[in-house]
mmCIF file of C-alpha atoms in Angstrom:
data_model
loop_
_atom_site.group_PDB
_atom_site.id
_atom_site.type_symbol
_atom_site.label_atom_id
_atom_site.label_comp_id
_atom_site.label_asym_id
_atom_site.label_seq_id
_atom_site.Cartn_x
_atom_site.Cartn_y
_atom_site.Cartn_z
ATOM 1 C CA MET A 108 5.749 -10.675 38.910
ATOM 2 C CA ALA A 109 3.185 -12.499 36.756
ATOM 3 C CA ASP A 110 4.175 -14.114 33.474
ATOM 4 C CA SER A 111 3.531 -12.154 30.305
ATOM 5 C CA ALA A 112 3.651 -13.434 26.747
ATOM 6 C CA ASN A 113 7.318 -12.530 26.257
ATOM 7 C CA SER A 114 8.502 -13.189 29.832
ATOM 8 C CA LYS A 115 8.413 -16.622 31.472
ATOM 9 C CA ASN A 116 9.598 -18.142 34.725
ATOM 10 C CA TYR A 117 11.268 -21.517 34.123
ATOM 11 C CA SER A 118 11.924 -22.197 37.837
ATOM 12 C CA VAL A 119 15.720 -22.255 37.408
ATOM 13 C CA PRO A 120 18.095 -19.378 38.252
ATOM 14 C CA ILE A 121 19.676 -18.552 34.872
ATOM 15 C CA TYR A 122 23.399 -17.825 34.474
ATOM 16 C CA GLY A 123 23.855 -18.192 30.710
ATOM 17 C CA ALA A 124 21.629 -17.766 27.660
ATOM 18 C CA GLY A 125 21.850 -17.652 23.892
ATOM 19 C CA TRP A 126 19.934 -17.821 20.632
ATOM 20 C CA VAL A 127 20.037 -21.079 18.707
ATOM 21 C CA PRO A 128 21.579 -20.435 15.264
ATOM 22 C CA PRO A 129 19.346 -21.199 12.266
ATOM 23 C CA ASN A 130 21.826 -23.778 10.960
ATOM 24 C CA ALA A 131 21.654 -25.817 14.175
ATOM 25 C CA LEU A 132 18.867 -27.895 12.641
ATOM 26 C CA ARG A 133 21.282 -29.565 10.220
ATOM 27 C CA SER A 134 23.192 -31.153 13.076
ATOM 28 C CA ALA A 135 20.044 -31.936 15.074
ATOM 29 C CA VAL A 136 17.891 -33.792 12.544
ATOM 30 C CA GLU A 137 18.575 -37.479 12.112
ATOM 31 C CA PRO A 138 17.598 -39.479 8.997
ATOM 32 C CA PRO A 139 13.907 -40.491 9.250
ATOM 33 C CA ALA A 140 13.024 -44.000 10.301
ATOM 34 C CA ASP A 141 11.585 -46.354 7.648
ATOM 35 C CA ASP A 142 8.027 -45.873 8.899
ATOM 36 C CA GLU A 143 8.391 -42.080 8.698
ATOM 37 C CA LYS A 144 9.832 -41.699 5.201
ATOM 38 C CA ASP A 145 6.458 -41.041 3.617
ATOM 39 C CA ASP A 146 5.574 -38.329 6.116
ATOM 40 C CA GLY A 147 7.794 -35.737 4.498
ATOM 41 C CA ASP A 148 10.545 -33.749 6.139
ATOM 42 C CA LYS A 149 9.915 -33.746 9.888
ATOM 43 C CA SER A 150 12.202 -30.726 10.207
ATOM 44 C CA SER A 151 9.958 -28.535 8.076
ATOM 45 C CA SER A 152 7.912 -27.429 11.090
ATOM 46 C CA LEU A 153 10.993 -26.366 13.016
ATOM 47 C CA ALA A 154 12.163 -22.771 13.019
ATOM 48 C CA PRO A 155 15.527 -23.052 14.789
ATOM 49 C CA GLU A 156 16.097 -19.325 14.806
ATOM 50 C CA ASN A 157 13.119 -19.131 17.148
ATOM 51 C CA TYR A 158 14.753 -21.180 19.895
ATOM 52 C CA VAL A 159 16.699 -19.950 22.907
ATOM 53 C CA VAL A 160 18.939 -22.023 25.154
ATOM 54 C CA LEU A 161 19.468 -21.355 28.856
ATOM 55 C CA ALA A 162 21.873 -22.630 31.498
ATOM 56 C CA GLY A 163 21.447 -22.547 35.249
ATOM 57 C CA GLY A 164 20.325 -24.238 38.420
ATOM 58 C CA GLY A 165 20.659 -24.320 42.173
ATOM 59 C CA GLY A 166 24.312 -25.343 42.381
ATOM 60 C CA GLU A 167 25.752 -28.136 44.511
ATOM 61 C CA GLY A 168 23.504 -27.682 47.551
ATOM 62 C CA ASN A 169 20.264 -29.430 48.375
ATOM 63 C CA SER A 170 18.077 -26.554 47.235
ATOM 64 C CA GLY A 171 15.799 -28.842 45.239
ATOM 65 C CA ILE A 172 16.491 -26.827 42.080
ATOM 66 C CA ARG A 173 18.054 -29.003 39.388
ATOM 67 C CA ASN A 174 21.073 -27.901 37.410
ATOM 68 C CA ALA A 175 20.159 -28.044 33.744
ATOM 69 C CA LEU A 176 20.317 -26.736 30.202
ATOM 70 C CA ILE A 177 16.912 -25.639 28.934
ATOM 71 C CA VAL A 178 15.598 -25.024 25.428
ATOM 72 C CA ALA A 179 12.561 -22.760 24.990
ATOM 73 C CA GLN A 180 10.767 -21.570 21.877
ATOM 74 C CA PHE A 181 9.999 -17.989 20.879
ATOM 75 C CA ASP A 182 7.491 -16.818 18.285
ATOM 76 C CA PHE A 183 8.561 -13.514 16.740
ATOM 77 C CA ASP A 184 5.200 -12.878 15.085
ATOM 78 C CA SER A 185 3.222 -13.073 18.313
ATOM 79 C CA ASN A 186 6.068 -12.088 20.656
ATOM 80 C CA VAL A 187 5.462 -15.175 22.802
ATOM 81 C CA LEU A 188 7.850 -17.413 24.744
ATOM 82 C CA SER A 189 6.743 -21.004 25.290
ATOM 83 C CA ASP A 190 5.042 -21.504 28.655
ATOM 84 C CA GLU A 191 7.241 -24.503 29.377
ATOM 85 C CA PRO A 192 10.682 -25.533 28.127
ATOM 86 C CA VAL A 193 10.573 -27.733 25.024
ATOM 87 C CA ALA A 194 13.677 -29.603 26.217
ATOM 88 C CA ARG A 195 15.728 -29.985 29.379
ATOM 89 C CA VAL A 196 19.045 -31.777 30.001
ATOM 90 C CA GLY A 197 20.240 -32.212 33.579
ATOM 91 C CA THR A 198 23.882 -31.721 34.572
ATOM 92 C CA GLY A 199 23.718 -33.495 37.930
ATOM 93 C CA ALA A 200 25.448 -31.722 40.807
ATOM 94 C CA ASP A 201 27.404 -29.472 38.403
ATOM 95 C CA LEU A 202 26.080 -25.965 37.857
ATOM 96 C CA PRO A 203 26.379 -24.816 34.195
ATOM 97 C CA TYR A 204 27.743 -21.365 34.997
ATOM 98 C CA ARG A 205 28.768 -20.035 31.570
ATOM 99 C CA MET A 206 27.796 -21.069 28.071
ATOM 100 C CA ALA A 207 28.857 -20.390 24.469
ATOM 101 C CA VAL A 208 26.777 -21.439 21.462
ATOM 102 C CA HIS A 209 28.808 -22.437 18.399
ATOM 103 C CA PRO A 210 27.901 -20.015 15.569
ATOM 104 C CA GLY A 211 28.060 -22.818 13.008
ATOM 105 C CA GLY A 212 25.243 -24.705 14.713
ATOM 106 C CA GLU A 213 27.396 -27.601 15.945
ATOM 107 C CA GLY A 214 26.259 -27.391 19.577
ATOM 108 C CA LEU A 215 27.360 -25.533 22.682
ATOM 109 C CA ILE A 216 29.968 -25.613 25.417
ATOM 110 C CA CYS A 217 29.254 -25.122 29.120
ATOM 111 C CA SER A 218 31.625 -24.380 31.957
ATOM 112 C CA LEU A 219 30.993 -26.503 35.036
ATOM 113 C CA PRO A 220 32.748 -26.107 38.424
ATOM 114 C CA ASN A 221 35.860 -28.028 37.347
ATOM 115 C CA SER A 222 35.597 -28.738 33.633
ATOM 116 C CA CYS A 223 33.898 -27.733 30.389
ATOM 117 C CA ARG A 224 31.407 -30.030 28.681
ATOM 118 C CA TRP A 225 30.117 -30.190 25.109
ATOM 119 C CA PHE A 226 26.426 -30.651 24.188
ATOM 120 C CA ASP A 227 24.902 -31.550 20.801
ATOM 121 C CA TRP A 228 21.621 -30.375 19.344
ATOM 122 C CA ASP A 229 18.967 -33.054 19.183
ATOM 123 C CA PHE A 230 15.713 -33.460 17.245
ATOM 124 C CA GLN A 231 13.045 -34.691 19.631
ATOM 125 C CA ARG A 232 10.941 -36.567 17.084
ATOM 126 C CA ALA A 233 9.279 -38.901 19.556
ATOM 127 C CA GLU A 234 8.041 -36.157 21.854
ATOM 128 C CA ASN A 235 6.982 -32.768 20.515
ATOM 129 C CA ARG A 236 9.115 -32.620 17.356
ATOM 130 C CA SER A 237 11.114 -29.729 18.700
ATOM 131 C CA LEU A 238 14.772 -28.876 18.955
ATOM 132 C CA GLY A 239 16.483 -30.308 22.010
ATOM 133 C CA LEU A 240 19.915 -31.048 23.482
ATOM 134 C CA ARG A 241 21.857 -34.127 24.448
ATOM 135 C CA SER A 242 25.083 -34.541 26.372
ATOM 136 C CA SER A 243 27.815 -35.376 23.881
ATOM 137 C CA GLU A 244 30.182 -38.328 24.078
ATOM 138 C CA ARG A 245 32.916 -35.952 22.992
ATOM 139 C CA VAL A 246 35.338 -35.099 25.804
ATOM 140 C CA LEU A 247 37.205 -31.788 25.692
ATOM 141 C CA GLU A 248 40.377 -33.167 27.224
ATOM 142 C CA PRO A 249 42.324 -29.851 27.458
ATOM 143 C CA LEU A 250 39.446 -28.435 29.517
ATOM 144 C CA GLU A 251 39.136 -31.318 31.963
ATOM 145 C CA ASP A 252 40.000 -30.495 35.600
ATOM 146 C CA VAL A 253 40.933 -26.878 34.824
ATOM 147 C CA GLY A 254 38.777 -25.285 37.517
ATOM 148 C CA GLN A 255 35.896 -22.850 37.090
ATOM 149 C CA GLN A 256 35.942 -20.964 33.783
ATOM 150 C CA LEU A 257 34.225 -17.581 34.040
ATOM 151 C CA ALA A 258 34.236 -16.669 30.335
ATOM 152 C CA LEU A 259 33.697 -18.680 27.139
ATOM 153 C CA THR A 260 33.427 -17.392 23.586
ATOM 154 C CA PHE A 261 33.817 -18.472 19.954
ATOM 155 C CA ASN A 262 34.991 -16.185 17.179
ATOM 156 C CA ASN A 263 32.440 -15.337 14.469
ATOM 157 C CA GLU A 264 33.561 -18.156 12.206
ATOM 158 C CA GLY A 265 33.508 -20.715 14.995
ATOM 159 C CA SER A 266 37.139 -21.647 14.275
ATOM 160 C CA LEU A 267 38.524 -20.434 17.621
ATOM 161 C CA LEU A 268 37.445 -20.935 21.234
ATOM 162 C CA ALA A 269 38.664 -18.706 24.072
ATOM 163 C CA VAL A 270 38.204 -19.563 27.759
ATOM 164 C CA GLY A 271 39.145 -17.548 30.827
ATOM 165 C CA GLY A 272 39.424 -18.996 34.302
ATOM 166 C CA GLU A 273 38.759 -17.937 37.841
ATOM 167 C CA ASP A 274 42.480 -18.501 38.366
ATOM 168 C CA GLY A 275 43.326 -15.778 35.814
ATOM 169 C CA LYS A 276 44.490 -18.150 33.091
ATOM 170 C CA LEU A 277 43.551 -17.386 29.474
ATOM 171 C CA ARG A 278 43.479 -20.105 26.824
ATOM 172 C CA VAL A 279 42.678 -19.995 23.101
ATOM 173 C CA TYR A 280 42.136 -23.149 21.049
ATOM 174 C CA LYS A 281 41.587 -23.922 17.393
ATOM 175 C CA TRP A 282 38.176 -25.490 16.891
ATOM 176 C CA PRO A 283 37.408 -28.341 16.614
ATOM 177 C CA SER A 284 40.957 -29.712 16.918
ATOM 178 C CA MET A 285 41.434 -28.110 20.366
ATOM 179 C CA LYS A 286 45.022 -27.245 19.443
ATOM 180 C CA ASN A 287 46.221 -24.639 21.924
ATOM 181 C CA ILE A 288 47.476 -21.413 20.327
ATOM 182 C CA LEU A 289 47.534 -19.124 23.383
ATOM 183 C CA ASP A 290 48.133 -20.085 26.993
ATOM 184 C CA GLN A 291 48.637 -17.166 29.386
ATOM 185 C CA ALA A 292 48.861 -18.126 33.036
ATOM 186 C CA ASN A 293 48.485 -14.639 34.515
ATOM 187 C CA ALA A 294 46.337 -12.722 32.038
ATOM 188 C CA HIS A 295 44.422 -11.268 35.016
ATOM 189 C CA ALA A 296 43.944 -12.107 38.661
ATOM 190 C CA SER A 297 40.652 -13.547 37.421
ATOM 191 C CA VAL A 298 39.285 -13.436 33.859
ATOM 192 C CA LYS A 299 35.813 -11.893 33.877
ATOM 193 C CA ASP A 300 34.954 -11.416 30.192
ATOM 194 C CA LEU A 301 36.277 -12.194 26.703
ATOM 195 C CA ASP A 302 35.392 -11.188 23.156
ATOM 196 C CA PHE A 303 36.857 -11.713 19.672
ATOM 197 C CA SER A 304 36.914 -8.857 17.163
ATOM 198 C CA PRO A 305 34.570 -9.314 14.151
ATOM 199 C CA ASP A 306 37.529 -10.061 11.871
ATOM 200 C CA GLY A 307 38.916 -12.578 14.361
ATOM 201 C CA LYS A 308 42.288 -10.852 14.599
ATOM 202 C CA PHE A 309 42.044 -9.639 18.181
ATOM 203 C CA LEU A 310 40.796 -10.952 21.510
ATOM 204 C CA ALA A 311 39.900 -8.607 24.382
ATOM 205 C CA SER A 312 40.064 -9.824 27.983
ATOM 206 C CA VAL A 313 38.761 -8.075 31.083
ATOM 207 C CA GLY A 314 39.533 -8.856 34.694
ATOM 208 C CA SER A 315 41.313 -6.939 37.383
ATOM 209 C CA GLY A 316 43.478 -4.099 36.134
ATOM 210 C CA PRO A 317 43.522 -2.975 32.487
ATOM 211 C CA CYS A 318 41.673 -4.517 29.570
ATOM 212 C CA ARG A 319 44.221 -6.525 27.584
ATOM 213 C CA ILE A 320 44.227 -6.907 23.798
ATOM 214 C CA TRP A 321 45.708 -10.047 22.251
ATOM 215 C CA ASP A 322 46.822 -10.570 18.656
ATOM 216 C CA VAL A 323 45.447 -14.051 18.057
ATOM 217 C CA SER A 324 47.687 -14.896 15.085
ATOM 218 C CA LYS A 325 50.823 -13.959 17.034
ATOM 219 C CA SER A 326 49.570 -15.232 20.403
ATOM 220 C CA THR A 327 50.828 -12.097 22.116
ATOM 221 C CA SER A 328 49.433 -9.127 24.023
ATOM 222 C CA VAL A 329 49.542 -5.984 21.885
ATOM 223 C CA ALA A 330 47.847 -3.391 24.108
ATOM 224 C CA SER A 331 46.684 -2.664 27.639
ATOM 225 C CA LEU A 332 43.754 -0.279 27.897
ATOM 226 C CA MET A 333 44.145 1.670 31.116
ATOM 227 C CA LYS A 334 41.428 2.756 33.514
ATOM 228 C CA GLU A 335 40.866 6.363 34.545
ATOM 229 C CA ASN A 336 40.747 7.435 38.197
ATOM 230 C CA ASP A 337 38.449 5.136 40.144
ATOM 231 C CA GLU A 338 37.077 3.171 37.172
ATOM 232 C CA ILE A 339 36.458 -0.569 37.361
ATOM 233 C CA PHE A 340 36.219 -2.374 34.010
ATOM 234 C CA GLY A 341 33.268 -4.740 33.677
ATOM 235 C CA TYR A 342 32.527 -6.226 30.245
ATOM 236 C CA CYS A 343 33.972 -5.898 26.737
ATOM 237 C CA ARG A 344 32.478 -6.240 23.261
ATOM 238 C CA PHE A 345 33.889 -5.521 19.825
ATOM 239 C CA SER A 346 31.504 -4.124 17.224
ATOM 240 C CA PRO A 347 31.604 -3.274 13.523
ATOM 241 C CA ILE A 348 30.985 0.353 12.530
ATOM 242 C CA ASP A 349 31.175 -0.359 8.777
ATOM 243 C CA ASP A 350 32.525 -3.037 6.442
ATOM 244 C CA GLU A 351 36.154 -2.185 7.176
ATOM 245 C CA ASN A 352 36.260 -0.647 10.663
ATOM 246 C CA GLN A 353 35.469 -1.794 14.169
ATOM 247 C CA VAL A 354 35.500 -0.444 17.712
ATOM 248 C CA LEU A 355 35.632 -1.859 21.215
ATOM 249 C CA TYR A 356 33.137 -1.055 23.970
ATOM 250 C CA ILE A 357 33.945 -1.528 27.649
ATOM 251 C CA THR A 358 31.540 -1.025 30.546
ATOM 252 C CA THR A 359 32.957 0.765 33.571
ATOM 253 C CA MET A 360 31.832 1.524 37.093
ATOM 254 C CA ARG A 361 32.496 4.578 39.215
ATOM 255 C CA ASP A 362 30.868 5.946 42.351
ATOM 256 C CA GLN A 363 28.427 7.939 40.228
ATOM 257 C CA GLY A 364 27.201 4.908 38.274
ATOM 258 C CA GLY A 365 27.706 2.721 35.227
ATOM 259 C CA SER A 366 29.332 4.049 32.049
ATOM 260 C CA ILE A 367 30.199 2.833 28.567
ATOM 261 C CA SER A 368 33.528 3.691 26.961
ATOM 262 C CA LYS A 369 34.359 3.459 23.261
ATOM 263 C CA TRP A 370 37.885 2.576 22.061
ATOM 264 C CA SER A 371 39.721 2.729 18.739
ATOM 265 C CA THR A 372 40.993 -0.642 17.487
ATOM 266 C CA THR A 373 43.820 0.958 15.529
ATOM 267 C CA THR A 374 45.370 3.252 18.131
ATOM 268 C CA TRP A 375 43.811 1.526 21.170
ATOM 269 C CA THR A 376 42.915 4.905 22.638
ATOM 270 C CA ARG A 377 39.667 5.921 24.302
ATOM 271 C CA ILE A 378 37.306 7.764 21.953
ATOM 272 C CA LYS A 379 34.648 8.731 24.474
ATOM 273 C CA SER A 380 32.866 7.677 27.651
ATOM 274 C CA LYS A 381 29.404 8.393 29.000
ATOM 275 C CA ARG A 382 27.519 7.514 32.156
ATOM 276 C CA VAL A 383 24.270 5.812 31.194
ATOM 277 C CA VAL A 384 22.868 4.432 34.458
ATOM 278 C CA ARG A 385 23.161 5.001 38.202
ATOM 279 C CA ASP A 386 23.198 1.336 39.178
ATOM 280 C CA PRO A 387 26.078 -1.114 38.677
ATOM 281 C CA ILE A 388 26.118 -2.863 35.280
ATOM 282 C CA CYS A 389 26.057 -6.660 35.536
ATOM 283 C CA ALA A 390 25.395 -7.688 31.891
ATOM 284 C CA PHE A 391 26.328 -6.254 28.497
ATOM 285 C CA ASN A 392 25.883 -7.036 24.802
ATOM 286 C CA VAL A 393 26.141 -5.389 21.380
ATOM 287 C CA SER A 394 23.846 -6.038 18.395
ATOM 288 C CA SER A 395 25.435 -7.726 15.381
ATOM 289 C CA ASN A 396 24.708 -4.694 13.193
ATOM 290 C CA GLY A 397 26.610 -2.510 15.670
ATOM 291 C CA LYS A 398 23.759 -0.042 16.137
ATOM 292 C CA LEU A 399 22.605 -0.942 19.648
ATOM 293 C CA LEU A 400 24.114 -1.663 23.039
ATOM 294 C CA ALA A 401 22.279 -3.395 25.873
ATOM 295 C CA ILE A 402 23.033 -3.278 29.578
ATOM 296 C CA GLY A 403 21.475 -5.009 32.549
ATOM 297 C CA THR A 404 21.657 -3.756 36.130
ATOM 298 C CA ILE A 405 21.720 -5.309 39.582
ATOM 299 C CA GLU A 406 18.230 -3.852 40.116
ATOM 300 C CA GLY A 407 16.827 -5.941 37.237
ATOM 301 C CA ASP A 408 16.513 -3.107 34.719
ATOM 302 C CA VAL A 409 17.389 -3.542 31.040
ATOM 303 C CA LEU A 410 18.468 -0.561 28.943
ATOM 304 C CA ILE A 411 18.882 -0.358 25.159
ATOM 305 C CA VAL A 412 21.390 2.299 24.126
ATOM 306 C CA SER A 413 22.280 3.844 20.763
ATOM 307 C CA SER A 414 25.904 3.120 19.873
ATOM 308 C CA ASN A 415 26.056 6.365 17.898
ATOM 309 C CA ASN A 416 25.594 8.803 20.765
ATOM 310 C CA PHE A 417 25.204 6.551 23.855
ATOM 311 C CA LYS A 418 21.662 7.866 24.270
ATOM 312 C CA VAL A 419 19.300 5.513 26.102
ATOM 313 C CA GLN A 420 16.544 4.552 23.640
ATOM 314 C CA ASN A 421 14.495 2.263 25.834
ATOM 315 C CA VAL A 422 14.366 1.312 29.519
ATOM 316 C CA ILE A 423 12.559 -1.806 30.740
ATOM 317 C CA LYS A 424 12.234 -1.086 34.443
ATOM 318 C CA LYS A 425 12.217 -4.199 36.593
ATOM 319 C CA ALA A 426 12.480 -6.477 33.580
ATOM 320 C CA HIS A 427 13.698 -8.940 36.229
ATOM 321 C CA LEU A 428 13.273 -9.172 39.986
ATOM 322 C CA GLY A 429 16.960 -9.944 40.522
ATOM 323 C CA LEU A 430 20.197 -8.877 38.900
ATOM 324 C CA VAL A 431 20.423 -9.475 35.161
ATOM 325 C CA THR A 432 22.933 -12.277 34.526
ATOM 326 C CA THR A 433 23.062 -12.324 30.727
ATOM 327 C CA LEU A 434 21.957 -10.421 27.615
ATOM 328 C CA LYS A 435 22.011 -11.590 23.986
ATOM 329 C CA PHE A 436 20.788 -9.834 20.863
ATOM 330 C CA SER A 437 19.355 -12.094 18.165
ATOM 331 C CA GLU A 438 21.547 -12.520 15.092
ATOM 332 C CA ASP A 439 19.302 -10.214 13.037
ATOM 333 C CA SER A 440 19.285 -7.613 15.856
ATOM 334 C CA ARG A 441 15.474 -7.796 16.016
ATOM 335 C CA ALA A 442 15.227 -8.890 19.643
ATOM 336 C CA LEU A 443 17.075 -8.928 22.963
ATOM 337 C CA LEU A 444 17.149 -11.989 25.224
ATOM 338 C CA SER A 445 17.664 -11.338 28.932
ATOM 339 C CA ALA A 446 17.764 -13.652 31.936
ATOM 340 C CA SER A 447 18.250 -13.423 35.669
ATOM 341 C CA LEU A 448 18.722 -15.238 38.947
ATOM 342 C CA ASP A 449 14.984 -14.726 39.456
ATOM 343 C CA SER A 450 14.507 -17.658 36.999
ATOM 344 C CA ARG A 451 12.803 -15.332 34.547
ATOM 345 C CA VAL A 452 13.610 -15.181 30.838
ATOM 346 C CA ARG A 453 12.471 -12.267 28.704
ATOM 347 C CA VAL A 454 12.593 -11.426 25.004
ATOM 348 C CA THR A 455 12.256 -7.750 24.097
ATOM 349 C CA ILE A 456 11.431 -6.903 20.487
ATOM 350 C CA ILE A 457 13.528 -3.965 19.266
ATOM 351 C CA LYS A 458 11.330 -1.161 17.966
ATOM 352 C CA GLU A 459 12.744 1.230 15.406
ATOM 353 C CA GLN A 460 13.090 4.772 16.644
ATOM 354 C CA LYS A 461 10.898 7.242 14.796
ATOM 355 C CA LYS A 462 12.916 10.003 13.239
ATOM 356 C CA SER A 463 11.075 13.110 14.341
ATOM 357 C CA GLY A 464 13.880 15.577 13.626
ATOM 358 C CA LEU A 465 12.842 16.255 9.997
ATOM 359 C CA SER A 466 9.192 16.927 10.839
ATOM 360 C CA LEU A 467 10.239 19.296 13.613
ATOM 361 C CA TRP A 468 12.368 21.321 11.195
ATOM 362 C CA ILE A 469 9.458 21.464 8.759
ATOM 363 C CA VAL A 470 7.198 22.857 11.487
ATOM 364 C CA ILE A 471 9.808 25.477 12.387
ATOM 365 C CA LEU A 472 10.242 26.427 8.721
ATOM 366 C CA VAL A 473 6.497 26.820 8.211
ATOM 367 C CA LEU A 474 6.247 29.018 11.309
ATOM 368 C CA LEU A 475 9.097 31.231 10.101
ATOM 369 C CA ILE A 476 7.479 31.594 6.679
ATOM 370 C CA ALA A 477 4.143 32.457 8.283
ATOM 371 C CA ILE A 478 5.787 35.119 10.455
ATOM 372 C CA ALA A 479 7.583 36.563 7.438
ATOM 373 C CA VAL A 480 4.395 36.707 5.373
ATOM 374 C CA TYR A 481 2.477 38.323 8.237
ATOM 375 C CA TYR A 482 5.207 40.937 8.632
ATOM 376 C CA ALA A 483 5.273 41.609 4.915
ATOM 377 C CA VAL A 484 1.483 41.947 4.675
ATOM 378 C CA SER A 485 1.354 44.229 7.702
ATOM 379 C CA ASN A 486 3.955 46.539 6.198
ATOM 380 C CA GLY A 487 2.580 46.422 2.659
ATOM 381 C CA ILE A 488 5.821 45.253 1.076
ATOM 382 C CA LEU A 489 4.466 42.232 -0.821
ATOM 383 C CA PRO A 490 4.013 42.372 -4.585
ATOM 384 C CA LEU A 491 0.611 43.859 -5.457
ATOM 385 C CA GLU A 492 -0.829 40.657 -6.916
ATOM 386 C CA LEU A 493 0.166 38.476 -3.905
ATOM 387 C CA ASN A 494 -0.931 41.162 -1.450
ATOM 388 C CA SER A 495 -4.429 41.220 -2.936
ATOM 389 C CA ILE A 496 -4.712 37.455 -2.818
ATOM 390 C CA LEU A 497 -3.683 37.258 0.861
ATOM 391 C CA LYS A 498 -6.102 40.050 1.787
#
């Protein structure tokens, strides 16, 4: 598959990806050196919302593929990803398997095979004056030697961090103090996915068995969302439906294909489910405005789905040559970032759906009026003045 403007191969199998928050620049830019003070603000040329960060590599073997975090640039106006990464930070023999970007722009956390490591944003003034990364001196002591963490997420405010391990242990910490407020040894056999509700009150966790809902303030489980028949839960995402209400989406698999289920966050009951794809779902995300859902399949397809009726709005067939490992909508819901084990990264601009329903009804109405007029003229039942005009 040849590179296109919005799809690039960065020669690293990608496991995690995210958009760099616009406020990341504040923590990245250092005070200018004395010989640069007259040159103006060096950060003025940066557009941090146009950066994406990626995590991946070849693992511990001697594959020749380095494990690294990569920063690339995206131009919304031209729909172009940078041909080469603008920054790269190696992680040695440790594969960065999962990643969570802090919403306040402080940096990001990566899960490595045995621990989690923190990285700071960096302003690469000496090179290409772009946004970069550097390994932080900060050590996250509670997450040292805890084994592989399969899920990492911050709440919307960036005040809480949740991590879920391969060993089934679920932990929630206050950020940045790292004070533990929830420590559940057997949340699942293995924690596969986590997500905080928009208001930060609840945390959903998915693994084997039911999806569990946790009241963060009380540090307790408040609901278990049960599967139906032969369902297997995959991924979970909360989403706002208006200023006061929210719902939870869970992807499920059955023999007939991948489905999305919608759940009430007041009664914790299933509202509806719908099969949307034949292939297994291996990545899932919800836009921040709650209008769109995105799924990635093991065949490399990416689908954009309306949250209103679960209707597929757009299908990018073979967006990737391998299974899609991660999907992230931009904060303004204008674009979807996808990545894969095929080392390819793609940004898909979201196009607004044209509302053709109104025009169709107008056409139908005009046709009905025309039929009525024809009938009336043919039977001579129109008023005399109008009849003469039409004839």
